[in-house]
């Protein structure tokens, strides 16, 4: 009987004093989707509010400096719309814990009256716990895309 009581005491003490299971650092697909959508909304809000320095910190892989980035966006033809027009019809596809593709209809305000809507996909990457977007995607939405059309003139001899 004594060995049984001793064994029971050991088992109960281990159960009572063992640490609680830690929450896994991994999120479910639904949590990642909601987190990425929120991060994208924050990116659009920073841009709309003119907080370009903070927006620069939420971008990935740009060629220019922070000052060039700020200057381009400050003079850009378009910026995100407010409120319910900011983003609609959002769908997030999770690739892994650090990469998602977000497809949304984004409202953009420009010099003309009214809001233009653009539906497209954006690749978001999580860096140091924060969702980031490529500078190319920002410049494309802002109307600062590459100027590839050059006039070619034929030489007449």
C-alpha atoms as a printed R data frame, in Angstrom:
    type eleno elety resid chain resno       x      y       z
1   ATOM     1    CA   UNK     A     1   0.000  0.000   0.000
2   ATOM     2    CA   UNK     A     2   2.847  2.309   0.833
3   ATOM     3    CA   UNK     A     3   4.400  2.227  -2.683
4   ATOM     4    CA   UNK     A     4   0.984  3.013  -4.154
5   ATOM     5    CA   UNK     A     5   0.528  6.096  -1.930
6   ATOM     6    CA   UNK     A     6   4.065  7.221  -2.687
7   ATOM     7    CA   UNK     A     7   3.469  6.845  -6.440
8   ATOM     8    CA   UNK     A     8   0.136  8.671  -6.203
9   ATOM     9    CA   UNK     A     9   1.774 11.532  -4.290
10  ATOM    10    CA   UNK     A    10   4.509 11.890  -6.914
11  ATOM    11    CA   UNK     A    11   2.030 11.896  -9.781
12  ATOM    12    CA   UNK     A    12  -0.221 14.477  -8.110
13  ATOM    13    CA   UNK     A    13   2.684 16.735  -7.226
14  ATOM    14    CA   UNK     A    14   3.964 16.635 -10.801
15  ATOM    15    CA   UNK     A    15   0.525 17.447 -12.137
16  ATOM    16    CA   UNK     A    16   0.047 20.346  -9.728
17  ATOM    17    CA   UNK     A    17   3.452 21.927 -10.160
18  ATOM    18    CA   UNK     A    18   4.097 21.421 -13.853
19  ATOM    19    CA   UNK     A    19   4.035 24.635 -15.892
20  ATOM    20    CA   UNK     A    20   0.935 25.449 -17.876
21  ATOM    21    CA   UNK     A    21   1.257 24.745 -21.583
22  ATOM    22    CA   UNK     A    22   2.513 27.834 -23.408
23  ATOM    23    CA   UNK     A    23   0.504 29.346 -26.235
24  ATOM    24    CA   UNK     A    24   2.029 28.437 -29.544
25  ATOM    25    CA   UNK     A    25   3.628 31.326 -31.456
26  ATOM    26    CA   UNK     A    26   1.816 30.171 -34.578
27  ATOM    27    CA   UNK     A    27  -1.523 31.647 -35.522
28  ATOM    28    CA   UNK     A    28  -4.412 29.901 -37.224
29  ATOM    29    CA   UNK     A    29  -5.148 30.749 -40.845
30  ATOM    30    CA   UNK     A    30  -8.159 32.814 -39.748
31  ATOM    31    CA   UNK     A    31  -6.049 34.786 -37.248
32  ATOM    32    CA   UNK     A    32  -3.378 35.428 -39.899
33  ATOM    33    CA   UNK     A    33  -6.013 36.599 -42.378
34  ATOM    34    CA   UNK     A    34  -7.521 39.034 -39.870
35  ATOM    35    CA   UNK     A    35  -4.096 40.272 -38.768
36  ATOM    36    CA   UNK     A    36  -2.925 40.833 -42.370
37  ATOM    37    CA   UNK     A    37  -6.140 42.683 -43.272
38  ATOM    38    CA   UNK     A    38  -5.702 44.918 -40.228
39  ATOM    39    CA   UNK     A    39  -2.052 45.530 -41.173
40  ATOM    40    CA   UNK     A    40  -3.026 46.512 -44.713
41  ATOM    41    CA   UNK     A    41  -5.620 48.924 -43.332
42  ATOM    42    CA   UNK     A    42  -2.965 50.476 -41.086
43  ATOM    43    CA   UNK     A    43  -0.660 50.923 -44.099
44  ATOM    44    CA   UNK     A    44  -3.410 52.726 -46.020
45  ATOM    45    CA   UNK     A    45  -4.197 54.903 -42.973
46  ATOM    46    CA   UNK     A    46  -0.545 55.944 -42.550
47  ATOM    47    CA   UNK     A    47  -0.470 56.919 -46.201
48  ATOM    48    CA   UNK     A    48  -3.761 58.810 -46.113
49  ATOM    49    CA   UNK     A    49  -2.716 60.703 -42.972
50  ATOM    50    CA   UNK     A    50   0.559 61.782 -44.601
51  ATOM    51    CA   UNK     A    51   2.717 59.876 -42.130
52  ATOM    52    CA   UNK     A    52   5.172 58.890 -44.862
53  ATOM    53    CA   UNK     A    53   8.137 58.312 -42.517
54  ATOM    54    CA   UNK     A    54   6.154 55.685 -40.618
55  ATOM    55    CA   UNK     A    55   4.812 54.275 -43.876
56  ATOM    56    CA   UNK     A    56   8.369 53.878 -45.171
57  ATOM    57    CA   UNK     A    57   9.048 51.597 -42.182
58  ATOM    58    CA   UNK     A    58   6.114 49.408 -43.302
59  ATOM    59    CA   UNK     A    59   7.533 48.851 -46.805
60  ATOM    60    CA   UNK     A    60   9.819 46.228 -48.288
61  ATOM    61    CA   UNK     A    61  12.608 46.460 -50.844
62  ATOM    62    CA   UNK     A    62  12.785 49.949 -52.178
63  ATOM    63    CA   UNK     A    63  15.572 51.360 -54.295
64  ATOM    64    CA   UNK     A    64  15.495 54.916 -53.027
65  ATOM    65    CA   UNK     A    65  16.073 56.591 -49.711
66  ATOM    66    CA   UNK     A    66  13.447 57.433 -47.118
67  ATOM    67    CA   UNK     A    67  13.587 61.067 -48.237
68  ATOM    68    CA   UNK     A    68  12.923 60.116 -51.869
69  ATOM    69    CA   UNK     A    69  10.036 57.899 -50.784
70  ATOM    70    CA   UNK     A    70   8.490 60.713 -48.729
71  ATOM    71    CA   UNK     A    71   8.943 63.242 -51.535
72  ATOM    72    CA   UNK     A    72   7.318 60.959 -54.132
73  ATOM    73    CA   UNK     A    73   4.266 60.244 -51.998
74  ATOM    74    CA   UNK     A    74   3.862 63.839 -50.860
75  ATOM    75    CA   UNK     A    75   3.510 64.906 -54.501
76  ATOM    76    CA   UNK     A    76   1.661 61.815 -55.755
77  ATOM    77    CA   UNK     A    77  -1.538 62.199 -57.744
78  ATOM    78    CA   UNK     A    78  -3.525 59.761 -55.575
79  ATOM    79    CA   UNK     A    79  -3.928 58.688 -51.978
80  ATOM    80    CA   UNK     A    80  -6.202 56.145 -50.272
81  ATOM    81    CA   UNK     A    81  -9.817 57.046 -49.651
82  ATOM    82    CA   UNK     A    82 -11.301 57.217 -46.187
83  ATOM    83    CA   UNK     A    83 -13.584 55.016 -44.223
84  ATOM    84    CA   UNK     A    84 -15.651 52.364 -45.982
85  ATOM    85    CA   UNK     A    85 -14.194 53.271 -49.407
86  ATOM    86    CA   UNK     A    86 -10.633 52.529 -48.231
87  ATOM    87    CA   UNK     A    87 -10.823 48.777 -48.860
88  ATOM    88    CA   UNK     A    88 -13.617 46.441 -49.789
89  ATOM    89    CA   UNK     A    89 -14.083 42.831 -50.879
90  ATOM    90    CA   UNK     A    90 -10.929 41.707 -49.071
91  ATOM    91    CA   UNK     A    91  -9.714 38.132 -49.501
92  ATOM    92    CA   UNK     A    92  -6.509 36.925 -47.877
93  ATOM    93    CA   UNK     A    93  -4.630 33.801 -48.947
94  ATOM    94    CA   UNK     A    94  -2.091 32.571 -46.415
95  ATOM    95    CA   UNK     A    95   1.149 31.187 -47.819
96  ATOM    96    CA   UNK     A    96   2.861 30.797 -44.437
97  ATOM    97    CA   UNK     A    97   3.120 32.613 -41.102
98  ATOM    98    CA   UNK     A    98   5.112 35.442 -42.702
99  ATOM    99    CA   UNK     A    99   3.648 35.803 -46.199
100 ATOM   100    CA   UNK     A   100   0.101 36.389 -47.438
101 ATOM   101    CA   UNK     A   101  -1.530 37.585 -50.613
102 ATOM   102    CA   UNK     A   102  -4.305 40.078 -50.024
103 ATOM   103    CA   UNK     A   103  -6.754 40.867 -52.822
104 ATOM   104    CA   UNK     A   104  -8.899 43.935 -52.293
105 ATOM   105    CA   UNK     A   105 -10.823 46.698 -53.967
106 ATOM   106    CA   UNK     A   106  -8.972 49.823 -52.861
107 ATOM   107    CA   UNK     A   107 -10.510 53.292 -53.061
108 ATOM   108    CA   UNK     A   108  -8.125 55.997 -54.282
109 ATOM   109    CA   UNK     A   109  -8.785 59.729 -54.267
110 ATOM   110    CA   UNK     A   110  -7.076 61.957 -56.794
111 ATOM   111    CA   UNK     A   111  -7.191 65.399 -58.245
112 ATOM   112    CA   UNK     A   112 -10.523 64.656 -59.921
113 ATOM   113    CA   UNK     A   113 -13.678 64.596 -57.823
114 ATOM   114    CA   UNK     A   114 -14.823 61.249 -56.543
115 ATOM   115    CA   UNK     A   115 -13.088 57.994 -55.722
116 ATOM   116    CA   UNK     A   116 -11.548 55.582 -58.188
117 ATOM   117    CA   UNK     A   117 -11.487 51.934 -57.209
118 ATOM   118    CA   UNK     A   118  -8.718 49.499 -58.062
119 ATOM   119    CA   UNK     A   119  -9.057 45.760 -57.496
120 ATOM   120    CA   UNK     A   120  -5.765 43.918 -57.304
121 ATOM   121    CA   UNK     A   121  -3.567 41.649 -55.250
122 ATOM   122    CA   UNK     A   122  -0.817 42.671 -52.862
123 ATOM   123    CA   UNK     A   123   1.884 40.512 -51.346
124 ATOM   124    CA   UNK     A   124   2.349 41.310 -47.663
125 ATOM   125    CA   UNK     A   125   5.301 40.134 -45.620
126 ATOM   126    CA   UNK     A   126   5.580 40.072 -41.851
127 ATOM   127    CA   UNK     A   127   8.855 41.550 -40.624
128 ATOM   128    CA   UNK     A   128   9.550 41.744 -36.901
129 ATOM   129    CA   UNK     A   129   5.875 41.144 -36.165
130 ATOM   130    CA   UNK     A   130   4.596 43.892 -38.509
131 ATOM   131    CA   UNK     A   131   2.922 43.451 -41.905
132 ATOM   132    CA   UNK     A   132   4.761 45.271 -44.713
133 ATOM   133    CA   UNK     A   133   4.066 45.958 -48.393
134 ATOM   134    CA   UNK     A   134   6.406 46.576 -51.316
135 ATOM   135    CA   UNK     A   135   7.190 50.149 -52.259
136 ATOM   136    CA   UNK     A   136   6.380 49.238 -55.865
137 ATOM   137    CA   UNK     A   137   2.773 48.466 -54.850
138 ATOM   138    CA   UNK     A   138   2.479 51.800 -53.028
139 ATOM   139    CA   UNK     A   139   3.895 53.766 -55.976
140 ATOM   140    CA   UNK     A   140   1.675 51.893 -58.416
141 ATOM   141    CA   UNK     A   141  -1.467 52.802 -56.456
142 ATOM   142    CA   UNK     A   142  -0.252 56.389 -56.127
143 ATOM   143    CA   UNK     A   143   0.008 56.737 -59.885
144 ATOM   144    CA   UNK     A   144   3.795 56.795 -59.712
145 ATOM   145    CA   UNK     A   145   4.328 53.695 -61.844
146 ATOM   146    CA   UNK     A   146   7.169 53.365 -64.260
147 ATOM   147    CA   UNK     A   147   7.039 55.743 -67.138
148 ATOM   148    CA   UNK     A   148   7.798 53.328 -69.953
149 ATOM   149    CA   UNK     A   149   6.189 55.085 -72.875
150 ATOM   150    CA   UNK     A   150   8.801 56.959 -74.827
151 ATOM   151    CA   UNK     A   151   8.073 58.585 -78.120
152 ATOM   152    CA   UNK     A   152  10.084 57.146 -80.918
153 ATOM   153    CA   UNK     A   153  10.476 59.165 -84.012
154 ATOM   154    CA   UNK     A   154  11.545 57.757 -87.316
155 ATOM   155    CA   UNK     A   155  14.470 59.409 -88.937
156 ATOM   156    CA   UNK     A   156  13.580 60.723 -92.369
157 ATOM   157    CA   UNK     A   157  16.505 60.859 -94.756
